Amino acid sequence: MSTAWKSRYAQRTKDIKSSTIRELLKITQKPEMISFAGGLPAPDVFPIDRFQEACKRVLELNGHQALQYGATEGYEPLREMIARHIARYGIKAHTENVLITSGSQQALDLIGKLFINAGDRVLVEAPTYLGALQAFNVYGAEYVCVPSDNDGLRTDLLEAPLRSGPKFMYVLPNFQNPGGTTLAEGRRHELVMLAERYGIPIIEDDPYGQLRYEGEHLTPLIVLDRENLRRDNGFTLGNVIYLSTFSKTLAPGIRLAWIVAPEDVISKLVLLKQGADLHTSTFNQYVAYEVARDGFLDQHVKLIRQVYRERRDAMLHALQEYFPHEVTWTHPKGGLFLWVTMPEGTDSEALFRAALAENVAFVAGDSFYANNGHEGSRHMRLNFSHSQPDQIREGIRRLSVAVKMQLRSNHVTQ
Ligand SMILES: Cc1ncc(COP(=O)(O)O)c(C=O)c1O
């Protein structure tokens, strides 16, 4: 007799839907398609030679350790390197405050596991990172959504939602996914001050902070937090947990990221991570350390900034050239995405189908809103890191055909 697996699925899986992005990535892999859909780094900047040398060196010098099980916290020299690296931005972390995870996606899952009881509310930006919603949904999260504008999260609208007592807030201050916007300096201070006033902790997700193409680096929330990792009777305090990753600066395929948190939080996360995967790949951690060391990471990030700045500019110029004036878009100062706003009444599904017919893809805005309204239906997220500038230009030209068609049908139906 065959088992009815479906009837045995746990309650927490009942609302899990297939990710629009994952589904999309399948369609967009046709060779004739120009895809602005995924959040993929440019494969042409992966430092393949450096990885090759690093793998060889690791196997020659540390093969026995690198192929063995390792500590759940992560490879100590890599954790030390991360602590030194983030100290430059004012983040005062000790090695014990750093936990290596298998991508920031795992960090989000572990954070959900640690903090969210079914029915707990999490304060998120509207729109926000789809992967965080997917991670938190499994633990039964509900959401309090606060809108953002070109300067990031609207801190002027934050007090009432904070007063309603969310478990924590999840924010992306730099070159937000999907909006491409950056939280303004003044709002950062206000956010941290309000969080402290209402006793609501912050999860600061910062995968793109180093990929800035113009303007000055802005202070991370974890640094503005007065209690940030202050030593007190041997314990560290702090109202902000900070996440970052090697996915956008080295390569996403190595699945390496880190959490910076007070030591007691790290200890709990370590126990949860043991249950999930024992530890992040030892070999990958040794290799990443070997790749990144001696200033290579900084040098490489400079190259990525140059390549992505050129691609962002190509997209901005093409939008200016091809798109009708009723359509607007953000001007990201860094990161991988920009966010397009169509006039009210746009049917994003019809637009998406029209775009696919023109062999160009994007992600419709709906996916990035926690409360499943139709707020997102007139938005598109466009990725500019993955395609070459000439493809970007051609892709935007194709997309403009679909956009103009959609605008014409908006006029007809109004
Ligand atoms: C905001 C944000 N957080 C986390 C992640 C996951 O990153 P990782 O590759 O480290 O799992 C991404 C990936 O695109 C992201 O955009």
Tab-separated table of C-alpha atoms and ligand atoms in Angstrom:
chain	number	residue	atom	x	y	z
A	1	MET	CA	0.000	0.000	0.000
A	2	SER	CA	1.419	3.373	-0.929
A	3	THR	CA	1.736	6.025	1.789
A	4	ALA	CA	-0.400	9.132	1.471
A	5	TRP	CA	2.457	11.509	2.102
A	6	LYS	CA	0.283	14.570	1.664
A	7	SER	CA	-1.890	13.709	4.644
A	8	ARG	CA	1.251	13.470	6.767
A	9	TYR	CA	2.730	16.885	5.954
A	10	ALA	CA	3.194	19.010	9.079
A	11	GLN	CA	0.793	21.820	9.744
A	12	ARG	CA	3.545	24.431	9.169
A	13	THR	CA	3.900	23.389	5.539
A	14	LYS	CA	0.277	24.002	4.610
A	15	ASP	CA	0.756	27.545	3.317
A	16	ILE	CA	4.022	26.909	1.508
A	17	LYS	CA	3.746	27.810	-2.129
A	18	SER	CA	6.310	27.319	-4.814
A	19	SER	CA	8.517	30.409	-5.086
A	20	THR	CA	7.665	32.595	-8.041
A	21	ILE	CA	11.346	33.310	-8.487
A	22	ARG	CA	12.388	29.674	-8.604
A	23	GLU	CA	9.616	28.908	-11.097
A	24	LEU	CA	10.642	31.875	-13.175
A	25	LEU	CA	14.259	30.926	-13.255
A	26	LYS	CA	13.215	27.741	-15.022
A	27	ILE	CA	11.396	29.576	-17.822
A	28	THR	CA	14.083	32.186	-18.217
A	29	GLN	CA	16.831	29.689	-18.908
A	30	LYS	CA	15.921	29.552	-22.604
A	31	PRO	CA	18.971	30.857	-24.498
A	32	GLU	CA	17.029	33.520	-26.421
A	33	MET	CA	15.619	34.996	-23.215
A	34	ILE	CA	17.213	38.056	-21.621
A	35	SER	CA	16.484	37.668	-17.961
A	36	PHE	CA	16.359	40.518	-15.455
A	37	ALA	CA	14.526	38.151	-13.122
A	38	GLY	CA	17.043	36.339	-10.893
A	39	GLY	CA	19.336	38.037	-8.376
A	40	LEU	CA	22.358	36.433	-9.931
A	41	PRO	CA	25.866	37.874	-9.743
A	42	ALA	CA	27.772	38.105	-13.035
A	43	PRO	CA	29.510	34.761	-13.647
A	44	ASP	CA	32.203	36.563	-15.663
A	45	VAL	CA	33.560	38.171	-12.463
A	46	PHE	CA	33.889	34.947	-10.486
A	47	PRO	CA	37.584	34.699	-9.535
A	48	ILE	CA	37.998	31.204	-10.967
A	49	ASP	CA	41.816	31.168	-11.149
A	50	ARG	CA	42.113	32.319	-7.574
A	51	PHE	CA	39.656	29.576	-6.499
A	52	GLN	CA	41.651	27.009	-8.418
A	53	GLU	CA	44.915	27.998	-6.697
A	54	ALA	CA	43.158	28.165	-3.321
A	55	CYS	CA	41.682	24.635	-3.675
A	56	LYS	CA	45.111	23.284	-4.555
A	57	ARG	CA	46.793	25.032	-1.623
A	58	VAL	CA	44.111	23.948	0.848
A	59	LEU	CA	44.402	20.314	-0.220
A	60	GLU	CA	48.206	20.410	-0.121
A	61	LEU	CA	48.569	22.225	3.194
A	62	ASN	CA	45.389	21.397	5.142
A	63	GLY	CA	43.696	18.572	3.243
A	64	HIS	CA	43.071	16.432	6.306
A	65	GLN	CA	41.372	19.190	8.287
A	66	ALA	CA	39.557	20.728	5.323
A	67	LEU	CA	37.890	17.432	4.405
A	68	GLN	CA	36.956	16.624	8.016
A	69	TYR	CA	33.886	17.613	10.054
A	70	GLY	CA	34.392	20.995	11.688
A	71	ALA	CA	33.115	23.232	14.484
A	72	THR	CA	29.500	24.427	14.102
A	73	GLU	CA	30.605	28.031	14.742
A	74	GLY	CA	32.814	27.914	11.653
A	75	TYR	CA	36.501	27.893	10.713
A	76	GLU	CA	38.226	30.108	13.271
A	77	PRO	CA	40.605	31.990	10.928
A	78	LEU	CA	37.657	32.825	8.664
A	79	ARG	CA	35.621	34.106	11.625
A	80	GLU	CA	38.617	36.208	12.737
A	81	MET	CA	39.026	37.559	9.219
A	82	ILE	CA	35.345	38.551	9.124
A	83	ALA	CA	35.602	40.251	12.525
A	84	ARG	CA	38.627	42.270	11.252
A	85	HIS	CA	36.890	43.062	7.976
A	86	ILE	CA	33.695	44.426	9.532
A	87	ALA	CA	35.675	46.405	12.152
A	88	ARG	CA	36.518	48.782	9.286
A	89	TYR	CA	32.867	49.739	9.129
A	90	GLY	CA	32.785	50.279	12.873
A	91	ILE	CA	31.224	46.907	13.807
A	92	LYS	CA	32.871	45.866	17.066
A	93	ALA	CA	32.629	42.102	16.874
A	94	HIS	CA	34.877	39.518	18.510
A	95	THR	CA	35.415	36.154	16.874
A	96	GLU	CA	32.852	34.681	19.310
A	97	ASN	CA	30.211	37.043	17.923
A	98	VAL	CA	30.569	35.606	14.408
A	99	LEU	CA	28.768	32.450	13.273
A	100	ILE	CA	29.394	31.109	9.772
A	101	THR	CA	26.225	29.978	7.996
A	102	SER	CA	25.437	28.186	4.734
A	103	GLY	CA	24.371	31.400	3.001
A	104	SER	CA	22.423	34.239	4.590
A	105	GLN	CA	19.366	32.258	3.613
A	106	GLN	CA	20.259	29.748	6.328
A	107	ALA	CA	20.844	32.642	8.722
A	108	LEU	CA	17.284	33.823	8.073
A	109	ASP	CA	15.926	30.324	8.623
A	110	LEU	CA	17.850	29.937	11.908
A	111	ILE	CA	16.640	33.355	13.052
A	112	GLY	CA	13.066	32.299	12.266
A	113	LYS	CA	13.591	29.068	14.205
A	114	LEU	CA	15.070	30.898	17.191
A	115	PHE	CA	12.602	33.752	17.529
A	116	ILE	CA	9.274	33.083	15.799
A	117	ASN	CA	6.358	31.306	17.436
A	118	ALA	CA	3.326	30.701	15.218
A	119	GLY	CA	1.309	33.916	15.121
A	120	ASP	CA	4.211	36.210	16.119
A	121	ARG	CA	4.373	39.388	14.104
A	122	VAL	CA	7.536	40.441	12.311
A	123	LEU	CA	7.894	44.026	11.147
A	124	VAL	CA	9.089	44.162	7.549
A	125	GLU	CA	9.494	46.762	4.850
A	126	ALA	CA	6.927	46.845	2.039
A	127	PRO	CA	8.343	45.613	-0.288
A	128	THR	CA	10.943	43.276	1.247
A	129	TYR	CA	13.193	40.307	0.408
A	130	LEU	CA	11.063	37.380	-0.705
A	131	GLY	CA	13.511	34.793	0.693
A	132	ALA	CA	13.106	36.211	4.205
A	133	LEU	CA	9.329	35.887	3.952
A	134	GLN	CA	9.751	32.297	2.779
A	135	ALA	CA	12.048	31.540	5.712
A	136	PHE	CA	9.812	33.181	8.328
A	137	ASN	CA	6.498	31.874	6.909
A	138	VAL	CA	7.404	28.300	7.839
A	139	TYR	CA	7.504	29.290	11.505
A	140	GLY	CA	4.019	30.814	11.270
A	141	ALA	CA	5.098	34.469	11.121
A	142	GLU	CA	2.548	37.181	10.558
A	143	TYR	CA	3.623	40.582	9.374
A	144	VAL	CA	3.402	44.246	10.166
A	145	CYS	CA	4.380	46.062	6.986
A	146	VAL	CA	5.832	49.558	6.856
A	147	PRO	CA	6.117	51.243	3.447
A	148	SER	CA	9.347	52.578	2.041
A	149	ASP	CA	10.148	55.339	-0.427
A	150	ASN	CA	13.324	56.473	-2.189
A	151	ASP	CA	15.044	56.980	1.194
A	152	GLY	CA	14.176	53.492	2.439
A	153	LEU	CA	11.853	52.514	5.281
A	154	ARG	CA	9.442	55.337	6.239
A	155	THR	CA	10.553	55.881	9.839
A	156	ASP	CA	7.834	58.548	10.190
A	157	LEU	CA	5.294	55.684	9.989
A	158	LEU	CA	7.133	53.373	12.362
A	159	GLU	CA	5.918	54.313	15.819
A	160	ALA	CA	2.431	52.771	15.770
A	161	PRO	CA	3.667	49.473	14.255
A	162	LEU	CA	6.425	49.297	16.876
A	163	ARG	CA	3.947	50.028	19.637
A	164	SER	CA	1.939	47.010	18.465
A	165	GLY	CA	4.820	44.832	19.728
A	166	PRO	CA	6.336	42.893	16.816
A	167	LYS	CA	8.857	40.198	17.797
A	168	PHE	CA	11.584	41.923	15.765
A	169	MET	CA	12.013	44.015	12.664
A	170	TYR	CA	13.783	42.840	9.546
A	171	VAL	CA	15.405	45.604	7.506
A	172	LEU	CA	17.689	45.959	4.502
A	173	PRO	CA	19.353	49.359	4.785
A	174	ASN	CA	21.653	49.151	1.729
A	175	PHE	CA	20.501	48.883	-1.896
A	176	GLN	CA	17.416	47.035	-0.838
A	177	ASN	CA	16.165	43.889	-2.540
A	178	PRO	CA	13.862	44.510	-4.374
A	179	GLY	CA	13.662	48.339	-4.241
A	180	GLY	CA	17.313	49.214	-4.842
A	181	THR	CA	16.837	52.026	-2.299
A	182	THR	CA	19.121	52.959	0.596
A	183	LEU	CA	18.012	53.957	4.076
A	184	ALA	CA	18.977	57.623	4.538
A	185	GLU	CA	21.432	58.558	7.324
A	186	GLY	CA	18.853	60.475	9.390
A	187	ARG	CA	16.370	57.595	9.167
A	188	ARG	CA	19.016	55.137	10.373
A	189	HIS	CA	19.409	57.134	13.600
A	190	GLU	CA	15.675	57.414	14.008
A	191	LEU	CA	15.118	53.697	13.389
A	192	VAL	CA	17.652	52.628	15.994
A	193	MET	CA	16.366	55.184	18.492
A	194	LEU	CA	12.748	54.053	18.032
A	195	ALA	CA	13.734	50.384	18.228
A	196	GLU	CA	15.430	51.077	21.534
A	197	ARG	CA	12.518	53.147	22.835
A	198	TYR	CA	10.017	50.352	22.139
A	199	GLY	CA	12.412	47.487	22.946
A	200	ILE	CA	12.124	45.883	19.504
A	201	PRO	CA	15.279	44.150	18.200
A	202	ILE	CA	16.501	44.607	14.638
A	203	ILE	CA	17.718	42.047	12.115
A	204	GLU	CA	19.923	44.019	9.694
A	205	ASP	CA	20.430	42.101	6.444
A	206	ASP	CA	23.314	43.564	4.448
A	207	PRO	CA	24.389	41.398	1.502
A	208	TYR	CA	25.070	44.368	-0.786
A	209	GLY	CA	26.694	46.983	1.483
A	210	GLN	CA	30.089	46.716	-0.188
A	211	LEU	CA	28.693	47.021	-3.697
A	212	ARG	CA	28.334	50.817	-3.711
A	213	TYR	CA	28.749	52.593	-7.031
A	214	GLU	CA	28.339	56.176	-5.920
A	215	GLY	CA	28.225	58.261	-2.731
A	216	GLU	CA	29.619	57.551	0.728
A	217	HIS	CA	29.229	54.393	2.795
A	218	LEU	CA	26.527	54.918	5.440
A	219	THR	CA	26.831	53.688	9.014
A	220	PRO	CA	25.302	50.245	9.636
A	221	LEU	CA	22.451	50.070	12.169
A	222	ILE	CA	24.489	47.723	14.359
A	223	VAL	CA	27.060	50.503	14.790
A	224	LEU	CA	24.427	53.130	15.625
A	225	ASP	CA	22.955	50.829	18.271
A	226	ARG	CA	24.236	52.176	21.608
A	227	GLU	CA	24.415	48.762	23.136
A	228	ASN	CA	26.254	47.258	20.173
A	229	LEU	CA	28.200	44.280	21.457
A	230	ARG	CA	29.156	46.105	24.652
A	231	ARG	CA	31.055	43.824	27.044
A	232	ASP	CA	29.150	43.435	30.287
A	233	ASN	CA	30.109	40.811	32.868
A	234	GLY	CA	31.566	38.704	30.117
A	235	PHE	CA	28.362	38.847	28.037
A	236	THR	CA	27.793	41.004	25.048
A	237	LEU	CA	24.616	42.965	24.542
A	238	GLY	CA	23.124	44.595	21.526
A	239	ASN	CA	19.772	45.272	19.954
A	240	VAL	CA	20.870	44.478	16.378
A	241	ILE	CA	21.778	41.179	14.714
A	242	TYR	CA	23.743	41.754	11.532
A	243	LEU	CA	23.887	39.426	8.487
A	244	SER	CA	26.174	39.481	5.494
A	245	THR	CA	27.449	37.049	2.884
A	246	PHE	CA	30.212	36.148	0.437
A	247	SER	CA	27.552	35.400	-2.209
A	248	LYS	CA	27.802	38.753	-3.945
A	249	THR	CA	31.508	39.453	-3.380
A	250	LEU	CA	33.077	36.016	-4.036
A	251	ALA	CA	30.528	33.531	-5.389
A	252	PRO	CA	27.052	32.353	-4.304
A	253	GLY	CA	27.855	28.723	-5.111
A	254	ILE	CA	30.135	28.397	-2.070
A	255	ARG	CA	27.130	29.128	0.217
A	256	LEU	CA	29.068	31.102	2.812
A	257	ALA	CA	27.712	33.870	4.967
A	258	TRP	CA	27.840	35.071	8.556
A	259	ILE	CA	25.759	36.300	11.470
A	260	VAL	CA	27.092	38.855	13.980
A	261	ALA	CA	25.198	38.683	17.262
A	262	PRO	CA	25.654	38.791	21.038
A	263	GLU	CA	27.309	35.631	22.360
A	264	ASP	CA	24.216	34.221	24.065
A	265	VAL	CA	22.292	34.495	20.784
A	266	ILE	CA	25.191	32.883	18.930
A	267	SER	CA	25.167	29.946	21.389
A	268	LYS	CA	21.481	29.306	20.725
A	269	LEU	CA	21.929	29.641	16.969
A	270	VAL	CA	24.811	27.163	17.135
A	271	LEU	CA	22.530	24.562	18.750
A	272	LEU	CA	19.904	25.111	16.056
A	273	LYS	CA	22.483	24.967	13.292
A	274	GLN	CA	23.787	21.651	14.648
A	275	GLY	CA	20.323	20.242	14.052
A	276	ALA	CA	20.204	21.705	10.563
A	277	ASP	CA	23.567	20.783	9.035
A	278	LEU	CA	26.176	20.272	11.829
A	279	HIS	CA	28.299	22.975	10.205
A	280	THR	CA	28.865	24.810	6.950
A	281	SER	CA	31.157	23.000	4.497
A	282	THR	CA	34.638	22.911	6.048
A	283	PHE	CA	36.308	22.697	2.669
A	284	ASN	CA	34.461	25.767	1.352
A	285	GLN	CA	35.409	27.750	4.435
A	286	TYR	CA	39.103	26.887	4.086
A	287	VAL	CA	38.975	27.744	0.387
A	288	ALA	CA	37.125	31.036	0.919
A	289	TYR	CA	39.682	32.040	3.547
A	290	GLU	CA	42.504	31.216	1.170
A	291	VAL	CA	40.814	33.128	-1.678
A	292	ALA	CA	39.959	36.219	0.378
A	293	ARG	CA	43.230	36.644	2.290
A	294	ASP	CA	46.093	39.069	1.619
A	295	GLY	CA	43.726	41.802	0.457
A	296	PHE	CA	42.350	39.822	-2.497
A	297	LEU	CA	38.713	40.309	-1.443
A	298	ASP	CA	39.071	44.121	-1.378
A	299	GLN	CA	40.761	44.128	-4.730
A	300	HIS	CA	38.081	41.884	-6.185
A	301	VAL	CA	35.221	43.964	-4.766
A	302	LYS	CA	36.705	46.983	-6.597
A	303	LEU	CA	36.463	45.073	-9.869
A	304	ILE	CA	32.864	44.014	-9.184
A	305	ARG	CA	31.899	47.612	-8.387
A	306	GLN	CA	33.336	48.762	-11.689
A	307	VAL	CA	31.558	46.068	-13.726
A	308	TYR	CA	28.188	46.468	-11.974
A	309	ARG	CA	28.312	50.290	-12.072
A	310	GLU	CA	28.650	50.061	-15.837
A	311	ARG	CA	25.675	47.655	-16.012
A	312	ARG	CA	23.530	49.785	-13.738
A	313	ASP	CA	24.305	52.820	-15.919
A	314	ALA	CA	23.498	50.845	-19.069
A	315	MET	CA	20.099	49.964	-17.605
A	316	LEU	CA	19.374	53.527	-16.441
A	317	HIS	CA	20.303	54.949	-19.853
A	318	ALA	CA	18.228	52.363	-21.719
A	319	LEU	CA	15.214	52.996	-19.471
A	320	GLN	CA	15.558	56.709	-20.149
A	321	GLU	CA	15.768	56.080	-23.866
A	322	TYR	CA	13.033	53.479	-24.354
A	323	PHE	CA	10.468	53.739	-21.551
A	324	PRO	CA	7.412	56.010	-21.746
A	325	HIS	CA	7.335	58.994	-19.384
A	326	GLU	CA	4.427	57.629	-17.261
A	327	VAL	CA	6.750	54.940	-15.934
A	328	THR	CA	9.277	55.716	-13.154
A	329	TRP	CA	12.150	53.797	-11.582
A	330	THR	CA	14.600	54.005	-8.688
A	331	HIS	CA	18.210	55.084	-9.107
A	332	PRO	CA	20.100	52.551	-6.981
A	333	LYS	CA	23.455	53.710	-5.618
A	334	GLY	CA	24.606	50.101	-5.389
A	335	GLY	CA	23.486	46.485	-5.256
A	336	LEU	CA	21.907	44.424	-8.024
A	337	PHE	CA	18.361	45.713	-8.589
A	338	LEU	CA	16.202	48.563	-9.637
A	339	TRP	CA	12.463	48.907	-9.124
A	340	VAL	CA	10.101	50.123	-11.788
A	341	THR	CA	6.708	51.670	-11.056
A	342	MET	CA	3.992	51.536	-13.721
A	343	PRO	CA	0.853	53.701	-13.621
A	344	GLU	CA	-2.092	52.628	-11.392
A	345	GLY	CA	-4.237	49.898	-12.904
A	346	THR	CA	-1.373	47.976	-14.478
A	347	ASP	CA	-1.927	44.245	-14.664
A	348	SER	CA	1.496	42.835	-13.853
A	349	GLU	CA	0.540	39.328	-14.949
A	350	ALA	CA	-0.460	40.520	-18.401
A	351	LEU	CA	2.708	42.604	-18.536
A	352	PHE	CA	4.777	39.599	-17.553
A	353	ARG	CA	3.215	37.425	-20.245
A	354	ALA	CA	3.775	40.167	-22.840
A	355	ALA	CA	7.405	40.463	-21.714
A	356	LEU	CA	7.986	36.705	-22.024
A	357	ALA	CA	6.556	36.865	-25.540
A	358	GLU	CA	9.255	39.467	-26.279
A	359	ASN	CA	11.873	37.139	-24.723
A	360	VAL	CA	12.624	39.248	-21.688
A	361	ALA	CA	11.846	38.462	-18.039
A	362	PHE	CA	11.516	40.330	-14.731
A	363	VAL	CA	9.960	39.611	-11.357
A	364	ALA	CA	6.521	41.144	-10.780
A	365	GLY	CA	6.333	43.264	-7.634
A	366	ASP	CA	3.571	41.257	-5.909
A	367	SER	CA	5.999	38.612	-4.678
A	368	PHE	CA	7.770	41.083	-2.406
A	369	TYR	CA	4.817	42.148	-0.279
A	370	ALA	CA	4.240	40.190	2.912
A	371	ASN	CA	0.526	40.745	3.175
A	372	ASN	CA	-0.417	39.467	-0.276
A	373	GLY	CA	-2.293	42.591	-1.333
A	374	HIS	CA	-2.076	43.937	-4.854
A	375	GLU	CA	0.277	46.754	-3.878
A	376	GLY	CA	3.018	45.217	-5.945
A	377	SER	CA	1.127	44.630	-9.125
A	378	ARG	CA	2.330	47.815	-10.783
A	379	HIS	CA	5.960	47.197	-9.942
A	380	MET	CA	8.748	45.169	-11.518
A	381	ARG	CA	12.121	44.238	-10.095
A	382	LEU	CA	14.899	44.347	-12.640
A	383	ASN	CA	18.322	42.823	-12.038
A	384	PHE	CA	21.231	44.539	-13.776
A	385	SER	CA	24.238	42.546	-12.525
A	386	HIS	CA	23.849	39.391	-14.579
A	387	SER	CA	23.623	40.609	-18.190
A	388	GLN	CA	26.261	42.349	-20.278
A	389	PRO	CA	25.576	46.043	-21.104
A	390	ASP	CA	24.565	45.364	-24.735
A	391	GLN	CA	22.110	42.675	-23.583
A	392	ILE	CA	20.749	45.050	-20.965
A	393	ARG	CA	20.064	47.634	-23.648
A	394	GLU	CA	18.356	45.077	-25.883
A	395	GLY	CA	16.395	43.615	-22.942
A	396	ILE	CA	15.084	47.033	-21.935
A	397	ARG	CA	14.117	47.742	-25.556
A	398	ARG	CA	12.136	44.472	-25.637
A	399	LEU	CA	10.574	45.211	-22.272
A	400	SER	CA	9.537	48.673	-23.465
A	401	VAL	CA	7.500	47.017	-26.234
A	402	ALA	CA	5.577	45.012	-23.612
A	403	VAL	CA	5.235	48.062	-21.342
A	404	LYS	CA	3.821	50.251	-24.129
A	405	MET	CA	1.370	47.520	-25.087
A	406	GLN	CA	0.252	47.279	-21.470
A	407	LEU	CA	-0.169	51.048	-21.170
A	408	ARG	CA	-2.313	51.052	-24.299
A	409	SER	CA	-4.544	48.341	-22.844
A	410	ASN	CA	-4.735	50.323	-19.520
A	411	HIS	CA	-6.114	53.259	-21.525
A	412	VAL	CA	-8.617	51.027	-23.301
A	413	THR	CA	-9.952	49.482	-20.096
A	414	GLN	CA	-10.173	52.792	-18.162
B	1	LIG	C1	18.450	40.582	1.023
B	1	LIG	C2	19.009	39.227	0.856
B	1	LIG	N1	19.244	38.485	1.955
B	1	LIG	C3	19.758	37.250	1.853
B	1	LIG	C4	20.043	36.700	0.630
B	1	LIG	C5	20.574	35.288	0.578
B	1	LIG	O1	21.920	35.297	0.330
B	1	LIG	P1	22.825	33.982	0.395
B	1	LIG	O2	23.272	33.701	-0.995
B	1	LIG	O3	23.965	34.382	1.289
B	1	LIG	O4	22.016	32.887	0.989
B	1	LIG	C6	19.825	37.435	-0.533
B	1	LIG	C7	20.115	36.845	-1.846
B	1	LIG	O5	19.833	37.366	-2.886
B	1	LIG	C8	19.292	38.731	-0.411
B	1	LIG	O6	19.037	39.502	-1.485
